[in-house]
mmCIF file of C-alpha atoms in Angstrom:
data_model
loop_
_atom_site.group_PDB
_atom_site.id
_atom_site.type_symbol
_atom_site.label_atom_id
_atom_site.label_comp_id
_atom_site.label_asym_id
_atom_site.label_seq_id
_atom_site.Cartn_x
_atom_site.Cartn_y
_atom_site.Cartn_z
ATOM 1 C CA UNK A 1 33.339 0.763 -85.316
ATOM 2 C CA UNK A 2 32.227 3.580 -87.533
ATOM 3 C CA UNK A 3 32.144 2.018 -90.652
ATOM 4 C CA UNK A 4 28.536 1.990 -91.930
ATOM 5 C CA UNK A 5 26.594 -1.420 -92.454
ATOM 6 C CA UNK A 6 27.423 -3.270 -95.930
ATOM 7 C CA UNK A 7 24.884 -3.961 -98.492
ATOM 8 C CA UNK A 8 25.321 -7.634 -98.911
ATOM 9 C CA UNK A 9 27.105 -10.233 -96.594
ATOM 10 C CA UNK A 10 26.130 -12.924 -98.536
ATOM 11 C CA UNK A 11 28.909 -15.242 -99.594
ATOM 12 C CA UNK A 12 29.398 -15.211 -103.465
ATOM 13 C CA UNK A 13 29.549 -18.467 -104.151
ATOM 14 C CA UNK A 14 30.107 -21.970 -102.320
ATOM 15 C CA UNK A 15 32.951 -24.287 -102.436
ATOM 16 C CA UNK A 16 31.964 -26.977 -104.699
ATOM 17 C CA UNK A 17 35.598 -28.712 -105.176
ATOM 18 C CA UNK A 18 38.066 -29.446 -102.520
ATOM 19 C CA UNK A 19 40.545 -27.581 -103.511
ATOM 20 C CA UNK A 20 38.047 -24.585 -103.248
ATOM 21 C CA UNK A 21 36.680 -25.988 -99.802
ATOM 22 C CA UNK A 22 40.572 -25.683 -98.057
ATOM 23 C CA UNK A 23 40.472 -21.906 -99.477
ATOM 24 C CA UNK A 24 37.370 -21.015 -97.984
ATOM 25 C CA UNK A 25 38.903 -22.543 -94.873
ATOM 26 C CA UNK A 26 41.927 -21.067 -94.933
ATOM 27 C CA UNK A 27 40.567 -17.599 -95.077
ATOM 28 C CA UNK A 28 38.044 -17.902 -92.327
ATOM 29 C CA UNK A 29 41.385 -19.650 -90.149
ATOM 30 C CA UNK A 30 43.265 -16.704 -91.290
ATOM 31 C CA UNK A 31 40.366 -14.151 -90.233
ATOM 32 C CA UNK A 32 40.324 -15.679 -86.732
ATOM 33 C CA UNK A 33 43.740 -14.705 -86.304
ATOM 34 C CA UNK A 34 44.252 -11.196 -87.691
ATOM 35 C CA UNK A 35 41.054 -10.773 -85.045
ATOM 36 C CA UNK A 36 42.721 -12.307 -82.420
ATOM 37 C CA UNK A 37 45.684 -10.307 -82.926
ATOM 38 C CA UNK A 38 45.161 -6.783 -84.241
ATOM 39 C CA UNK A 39 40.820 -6.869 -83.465
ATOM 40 C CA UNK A 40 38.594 -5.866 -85.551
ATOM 41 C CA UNK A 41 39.276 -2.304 -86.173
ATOM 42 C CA UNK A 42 41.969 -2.950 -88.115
ATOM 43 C CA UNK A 43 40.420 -6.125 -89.955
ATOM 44 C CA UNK A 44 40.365 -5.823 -93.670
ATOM 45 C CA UNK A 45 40.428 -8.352 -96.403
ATOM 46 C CA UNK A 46 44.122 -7.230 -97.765
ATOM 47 C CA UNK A 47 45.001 -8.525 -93.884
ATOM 48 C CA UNK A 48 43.440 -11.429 -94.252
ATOM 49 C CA UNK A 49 44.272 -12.302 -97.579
ATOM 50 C CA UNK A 50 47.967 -11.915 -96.801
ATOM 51 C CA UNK A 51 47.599 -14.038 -93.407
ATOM 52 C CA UNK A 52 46.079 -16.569 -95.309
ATOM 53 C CA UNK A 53 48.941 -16.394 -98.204
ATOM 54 C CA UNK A 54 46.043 -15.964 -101.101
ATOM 55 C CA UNK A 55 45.454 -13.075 -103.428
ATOM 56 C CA UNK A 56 42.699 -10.590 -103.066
ATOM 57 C CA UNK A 57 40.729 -11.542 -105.875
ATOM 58 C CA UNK A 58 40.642 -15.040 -104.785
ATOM 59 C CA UNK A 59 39.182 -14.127 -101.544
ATOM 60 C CA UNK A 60 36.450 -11.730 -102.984
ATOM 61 C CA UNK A 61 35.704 -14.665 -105.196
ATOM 62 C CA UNK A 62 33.759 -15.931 -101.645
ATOM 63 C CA UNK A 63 33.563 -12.794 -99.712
ATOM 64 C CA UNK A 64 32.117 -9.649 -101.690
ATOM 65 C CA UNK A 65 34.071 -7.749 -97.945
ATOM 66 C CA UNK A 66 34.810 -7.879 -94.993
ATOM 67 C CA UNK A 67 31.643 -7.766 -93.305
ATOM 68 C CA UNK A 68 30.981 -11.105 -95.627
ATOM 69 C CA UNK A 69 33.793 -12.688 -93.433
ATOM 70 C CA UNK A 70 33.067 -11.351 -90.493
ATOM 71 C CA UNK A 71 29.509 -12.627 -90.312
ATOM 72 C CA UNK A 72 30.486 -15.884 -91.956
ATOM 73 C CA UNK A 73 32.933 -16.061 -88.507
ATOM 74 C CA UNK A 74 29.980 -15.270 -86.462
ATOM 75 C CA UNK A 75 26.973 -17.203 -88.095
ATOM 76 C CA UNK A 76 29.368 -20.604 -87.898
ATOM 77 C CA UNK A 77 29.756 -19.059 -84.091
ATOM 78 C CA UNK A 78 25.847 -19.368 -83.583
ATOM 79 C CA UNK A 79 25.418 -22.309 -85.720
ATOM 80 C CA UNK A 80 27.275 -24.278 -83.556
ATOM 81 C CA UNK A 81 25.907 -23.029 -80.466
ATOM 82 C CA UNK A 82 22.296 -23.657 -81.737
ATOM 83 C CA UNK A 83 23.171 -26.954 -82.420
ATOM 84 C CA UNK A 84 24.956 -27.936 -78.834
ATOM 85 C CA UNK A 85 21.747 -25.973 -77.387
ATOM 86 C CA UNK A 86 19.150 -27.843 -79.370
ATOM 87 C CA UNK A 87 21.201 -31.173 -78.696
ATOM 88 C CA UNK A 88 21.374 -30.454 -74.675
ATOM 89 C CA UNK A 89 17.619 -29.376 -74.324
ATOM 90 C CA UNK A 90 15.990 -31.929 -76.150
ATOM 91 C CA UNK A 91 17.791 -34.868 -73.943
ATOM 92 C CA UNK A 92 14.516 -36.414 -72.933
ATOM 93 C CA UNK A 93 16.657 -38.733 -70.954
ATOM 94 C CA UNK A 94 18.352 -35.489 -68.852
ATOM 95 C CA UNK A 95 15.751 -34.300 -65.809
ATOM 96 C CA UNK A 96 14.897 -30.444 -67.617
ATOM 97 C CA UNK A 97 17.138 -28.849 -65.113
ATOM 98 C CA UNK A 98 19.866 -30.856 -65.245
ATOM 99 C CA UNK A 99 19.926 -30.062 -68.895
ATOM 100 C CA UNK A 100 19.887 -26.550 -68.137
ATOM 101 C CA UNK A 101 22.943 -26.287 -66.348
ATOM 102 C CA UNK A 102 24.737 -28.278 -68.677
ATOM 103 C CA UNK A 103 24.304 -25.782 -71.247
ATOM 104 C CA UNK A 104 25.241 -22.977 -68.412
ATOM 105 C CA UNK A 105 28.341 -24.801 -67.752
ATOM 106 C CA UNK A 106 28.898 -25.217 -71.403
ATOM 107 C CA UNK A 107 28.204 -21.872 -72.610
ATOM 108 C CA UNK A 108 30.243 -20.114 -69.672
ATOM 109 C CA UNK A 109 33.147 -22.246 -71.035
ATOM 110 C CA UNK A 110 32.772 -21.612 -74.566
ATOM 111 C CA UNK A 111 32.668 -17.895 -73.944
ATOM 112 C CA UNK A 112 35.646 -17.880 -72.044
ATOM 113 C CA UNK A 113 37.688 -20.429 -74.513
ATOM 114 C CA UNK A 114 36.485 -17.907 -77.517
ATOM 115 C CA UNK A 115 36.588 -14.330 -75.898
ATOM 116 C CA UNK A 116 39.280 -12.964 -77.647
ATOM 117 C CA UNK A 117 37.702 -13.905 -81.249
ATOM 118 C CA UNK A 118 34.159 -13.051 -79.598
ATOM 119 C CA UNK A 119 34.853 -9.399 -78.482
ATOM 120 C CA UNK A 120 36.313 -8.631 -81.894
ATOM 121 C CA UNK A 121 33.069 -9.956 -83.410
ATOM 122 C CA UNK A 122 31.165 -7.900 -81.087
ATOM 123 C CA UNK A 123 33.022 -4.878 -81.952
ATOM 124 C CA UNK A 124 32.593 -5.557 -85.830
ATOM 125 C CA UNK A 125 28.361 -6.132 -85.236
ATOM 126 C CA UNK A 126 27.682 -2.911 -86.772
ATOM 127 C CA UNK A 127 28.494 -4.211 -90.544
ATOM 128 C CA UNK A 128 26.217 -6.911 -90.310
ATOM 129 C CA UNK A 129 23.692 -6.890 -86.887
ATOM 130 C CA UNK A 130 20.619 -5.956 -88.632
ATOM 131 C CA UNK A 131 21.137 -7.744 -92.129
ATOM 132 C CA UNK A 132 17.990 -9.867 -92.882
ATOM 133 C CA UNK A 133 20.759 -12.801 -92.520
ATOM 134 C CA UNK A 134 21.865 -12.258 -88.933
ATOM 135 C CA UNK A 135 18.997 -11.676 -87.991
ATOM 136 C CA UNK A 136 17.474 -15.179 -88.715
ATOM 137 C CA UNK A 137 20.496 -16.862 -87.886
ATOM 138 C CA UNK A 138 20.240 -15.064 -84.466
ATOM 139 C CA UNK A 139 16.543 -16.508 -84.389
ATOM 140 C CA UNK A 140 17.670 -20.050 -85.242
ATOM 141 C CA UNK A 141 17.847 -21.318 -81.736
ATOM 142 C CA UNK A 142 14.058 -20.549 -80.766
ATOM 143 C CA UNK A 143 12.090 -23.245 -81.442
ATOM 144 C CA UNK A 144 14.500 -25.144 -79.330
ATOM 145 C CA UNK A 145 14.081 -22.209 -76.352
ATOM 146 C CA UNK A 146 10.321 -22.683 -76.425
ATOM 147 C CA UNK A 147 10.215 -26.557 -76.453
ATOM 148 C CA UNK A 148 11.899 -26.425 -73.311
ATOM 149 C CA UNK A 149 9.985 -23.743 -71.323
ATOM 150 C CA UNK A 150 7.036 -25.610 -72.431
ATOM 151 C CA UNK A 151 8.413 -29.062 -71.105
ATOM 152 C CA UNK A 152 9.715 -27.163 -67.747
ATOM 153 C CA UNK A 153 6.178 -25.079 -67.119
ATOM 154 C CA UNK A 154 3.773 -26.958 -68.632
ATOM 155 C CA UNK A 155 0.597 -24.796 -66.621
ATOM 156 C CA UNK A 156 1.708 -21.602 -67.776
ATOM 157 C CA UNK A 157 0.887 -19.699 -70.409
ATOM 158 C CA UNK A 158 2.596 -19.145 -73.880
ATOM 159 C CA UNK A 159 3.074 -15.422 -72.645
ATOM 160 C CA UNK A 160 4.573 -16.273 -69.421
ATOM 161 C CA UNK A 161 7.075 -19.094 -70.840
ATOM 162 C CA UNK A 162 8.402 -16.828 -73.891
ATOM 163 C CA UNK A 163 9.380 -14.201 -70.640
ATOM 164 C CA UNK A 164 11.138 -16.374 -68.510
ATOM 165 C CA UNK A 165 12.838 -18.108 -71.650
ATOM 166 C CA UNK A 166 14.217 -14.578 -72.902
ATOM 167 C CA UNK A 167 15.147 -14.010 -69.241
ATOM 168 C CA UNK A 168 17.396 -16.877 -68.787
ATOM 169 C CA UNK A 169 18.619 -16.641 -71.829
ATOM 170 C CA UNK A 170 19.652 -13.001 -72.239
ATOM 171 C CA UNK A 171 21.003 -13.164 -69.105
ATOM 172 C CA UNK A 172 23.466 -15.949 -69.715
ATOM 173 C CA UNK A 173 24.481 -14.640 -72.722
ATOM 174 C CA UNK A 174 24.959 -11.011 -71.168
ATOM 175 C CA UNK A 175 26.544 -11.682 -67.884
ATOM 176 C CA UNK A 176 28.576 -14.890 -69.331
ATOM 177 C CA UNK A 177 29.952 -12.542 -72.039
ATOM 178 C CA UNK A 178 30.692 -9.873 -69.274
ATOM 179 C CA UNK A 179 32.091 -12.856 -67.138
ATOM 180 C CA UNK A 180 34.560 -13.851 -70.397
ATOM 181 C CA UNK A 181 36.047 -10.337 -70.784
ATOM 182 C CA UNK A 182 38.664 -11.430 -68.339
ATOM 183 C CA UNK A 183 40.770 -14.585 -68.131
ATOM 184 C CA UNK A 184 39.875 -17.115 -65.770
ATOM 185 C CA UNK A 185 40.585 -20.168 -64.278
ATOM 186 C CA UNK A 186 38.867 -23.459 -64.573
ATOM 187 C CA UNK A 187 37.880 -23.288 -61.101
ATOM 188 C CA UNK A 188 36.375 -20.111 -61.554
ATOM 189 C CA UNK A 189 34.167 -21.027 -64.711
ATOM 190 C CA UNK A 190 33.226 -24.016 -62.643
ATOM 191 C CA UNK A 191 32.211 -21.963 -59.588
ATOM 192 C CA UNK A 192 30.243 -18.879 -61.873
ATOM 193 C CA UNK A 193 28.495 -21.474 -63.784
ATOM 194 C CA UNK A 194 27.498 -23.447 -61.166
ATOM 195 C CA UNK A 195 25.946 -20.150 -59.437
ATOM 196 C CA UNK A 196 24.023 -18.947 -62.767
ATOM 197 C CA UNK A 197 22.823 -22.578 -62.865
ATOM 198 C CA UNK A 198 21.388 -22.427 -59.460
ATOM 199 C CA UNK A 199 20.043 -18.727 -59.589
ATOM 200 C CA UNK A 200 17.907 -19.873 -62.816
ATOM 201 C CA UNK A 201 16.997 -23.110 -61.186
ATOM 202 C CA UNK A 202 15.351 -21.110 -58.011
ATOM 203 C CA UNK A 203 14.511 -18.854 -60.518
ATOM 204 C CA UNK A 204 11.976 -21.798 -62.679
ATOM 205 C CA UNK A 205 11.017 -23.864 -59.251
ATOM 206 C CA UNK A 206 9.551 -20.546 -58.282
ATOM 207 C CA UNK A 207 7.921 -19.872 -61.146
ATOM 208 C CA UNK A 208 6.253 -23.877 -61.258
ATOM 209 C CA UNK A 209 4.605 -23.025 -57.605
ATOM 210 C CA UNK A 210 3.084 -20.546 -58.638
ATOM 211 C CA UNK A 211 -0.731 -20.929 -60.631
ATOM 212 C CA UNK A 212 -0.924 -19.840 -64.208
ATOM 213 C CA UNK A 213 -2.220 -16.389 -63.518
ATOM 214 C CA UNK A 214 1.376 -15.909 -62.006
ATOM 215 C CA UNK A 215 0.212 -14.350 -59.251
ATOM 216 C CA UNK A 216 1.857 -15.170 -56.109
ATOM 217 C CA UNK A 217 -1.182 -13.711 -53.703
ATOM 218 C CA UNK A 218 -3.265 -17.057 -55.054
ATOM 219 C CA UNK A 219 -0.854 -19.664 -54.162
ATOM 220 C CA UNK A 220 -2.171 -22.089 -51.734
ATOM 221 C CA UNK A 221 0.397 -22.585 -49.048
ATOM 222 C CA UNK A 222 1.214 -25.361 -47.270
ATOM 223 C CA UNK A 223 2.765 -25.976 -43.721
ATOM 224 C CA UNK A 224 5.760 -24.344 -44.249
ATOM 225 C CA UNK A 225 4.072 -21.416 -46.310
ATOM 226 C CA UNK A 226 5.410 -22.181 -49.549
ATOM 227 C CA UNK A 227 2.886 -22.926 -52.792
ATOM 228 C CA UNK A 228 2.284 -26.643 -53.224
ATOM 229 C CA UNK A 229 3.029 -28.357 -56.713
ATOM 230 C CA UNK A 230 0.509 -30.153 -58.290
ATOM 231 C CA UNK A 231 1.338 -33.894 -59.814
ATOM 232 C CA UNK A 232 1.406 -31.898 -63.669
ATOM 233 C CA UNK A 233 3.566 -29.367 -62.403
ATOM 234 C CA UNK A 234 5.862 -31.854 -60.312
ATOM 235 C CA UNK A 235 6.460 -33.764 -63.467
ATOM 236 C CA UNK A 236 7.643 -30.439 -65.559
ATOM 237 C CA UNK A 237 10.698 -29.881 -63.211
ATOM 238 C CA UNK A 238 11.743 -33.053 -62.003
ATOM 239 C CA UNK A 239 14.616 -33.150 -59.205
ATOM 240 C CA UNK A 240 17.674 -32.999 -59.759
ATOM 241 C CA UNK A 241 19.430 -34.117 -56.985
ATOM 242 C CA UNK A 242 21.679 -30.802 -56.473
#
């Protein structure tokens, strides 16, 4: 889009009452929709407003413009996925890499189940990317990130774990996006997730054989010429029966 980044995308004010609450909701239902049909180049509050059968001034009552929608859509968007992610990697009671590729298969899904809304939002990221707002809400899902690196490669260092987090991570979110930008069957999802799921798992069990200078050279190798785990590191990625 060419339309340059807005000031504020702050909300105005919060629902306090019901009545106010189904508004707000209305709008943001009625914003899905005019993106899901006409995208986001043609998205503007009059559009939504009239979708959602309110007046103007009672949506910029909550919405100072469109960008305030637009990143309201996409904030709940990665609110909700921080949540399912924090809730999925914190199972204590899930082996680490099991957990992982439940959040593969459930992100692969998601992306496909959303992409229509998703690649509108994309296309609108200009009026709101590099607001201080998106840019913690993009942050949100950290702490989460880290706690599980640390759990799955507990020898290596802080350096090491934030780069193969930001690996696995970017790339699911890249290539499952990329994946979503055509329709597919369930079978499919199943099949693509279920590959990204392994490729990061060989990906991690590679990394855990290896000491914590990373260096592959100084692995000692056993009889079939592969590193040996120690008990520490055996106990970080624990298997997972695939």
């Amino acid at each position: 889009m060419t339309d340059r980044a807005t000031a504020s995308i702050a909300s105005r004010k919060q629902p306090r009452q019901s009545r106010s609450e189904e508004l707000v909701r209305a709008i943001l239902e009625a914003a899905v929709r005019v993106l899901e049909e006409e995208g986001a180049r043609r998205f503007t509050t009059a559009r939504v407003a009239e979708k959602a059968g309110v007046s103007v001034g009672s949506l910029y009552q909550y919405f100072p413009n469109k960008a305030a929608i637009l990143f309201r859509l996409q904030s709940d968007e990665w609110r909700q996925t921080t949540n399912l992610l924090g809730e999925i990697l914190s199972d204590s009671a899930v082996p680490p890499l099991e957990r992982l590729r439940k959040l593969v298969h459930m992100f692969v899904q998601s992306e496909c189940d959303e992409a229509a809304v998703r690649l509108a939002l994309d296309d609108a990221a200009p009026l709101y990317r590099d607001a201080p707002e998106a840019v913690e809400a993009r942050e949100a899902s950290d702490p989460a990130i880290e706690a599980f690196m640390a759990e799955v490669l507990p020898e290596a260092s802080t350096e090491k774990r934030g780069i193969a987090g930001d690996l696995i991570f970017t790339a699911m979110t890249s290539v499952g996006k990329e994946f979503s930008e055509v329709p597919r069957g369930p079978s499919e999802i199943k099949a693509y997730a279920n590959e990204m799921a392994d490729m990061f798992e060989a990906y991690l069990r590679l990394l855990v054989s290896q000491p914590p200078t990373g260096h592959a050279s100084e692995v000692s190798a056993n009889g079939d010429g592969r590193g040996s785990l120690s008990s520490k590191q055996k106990a970080g990625i624990k298997d997972t029966g695939s």
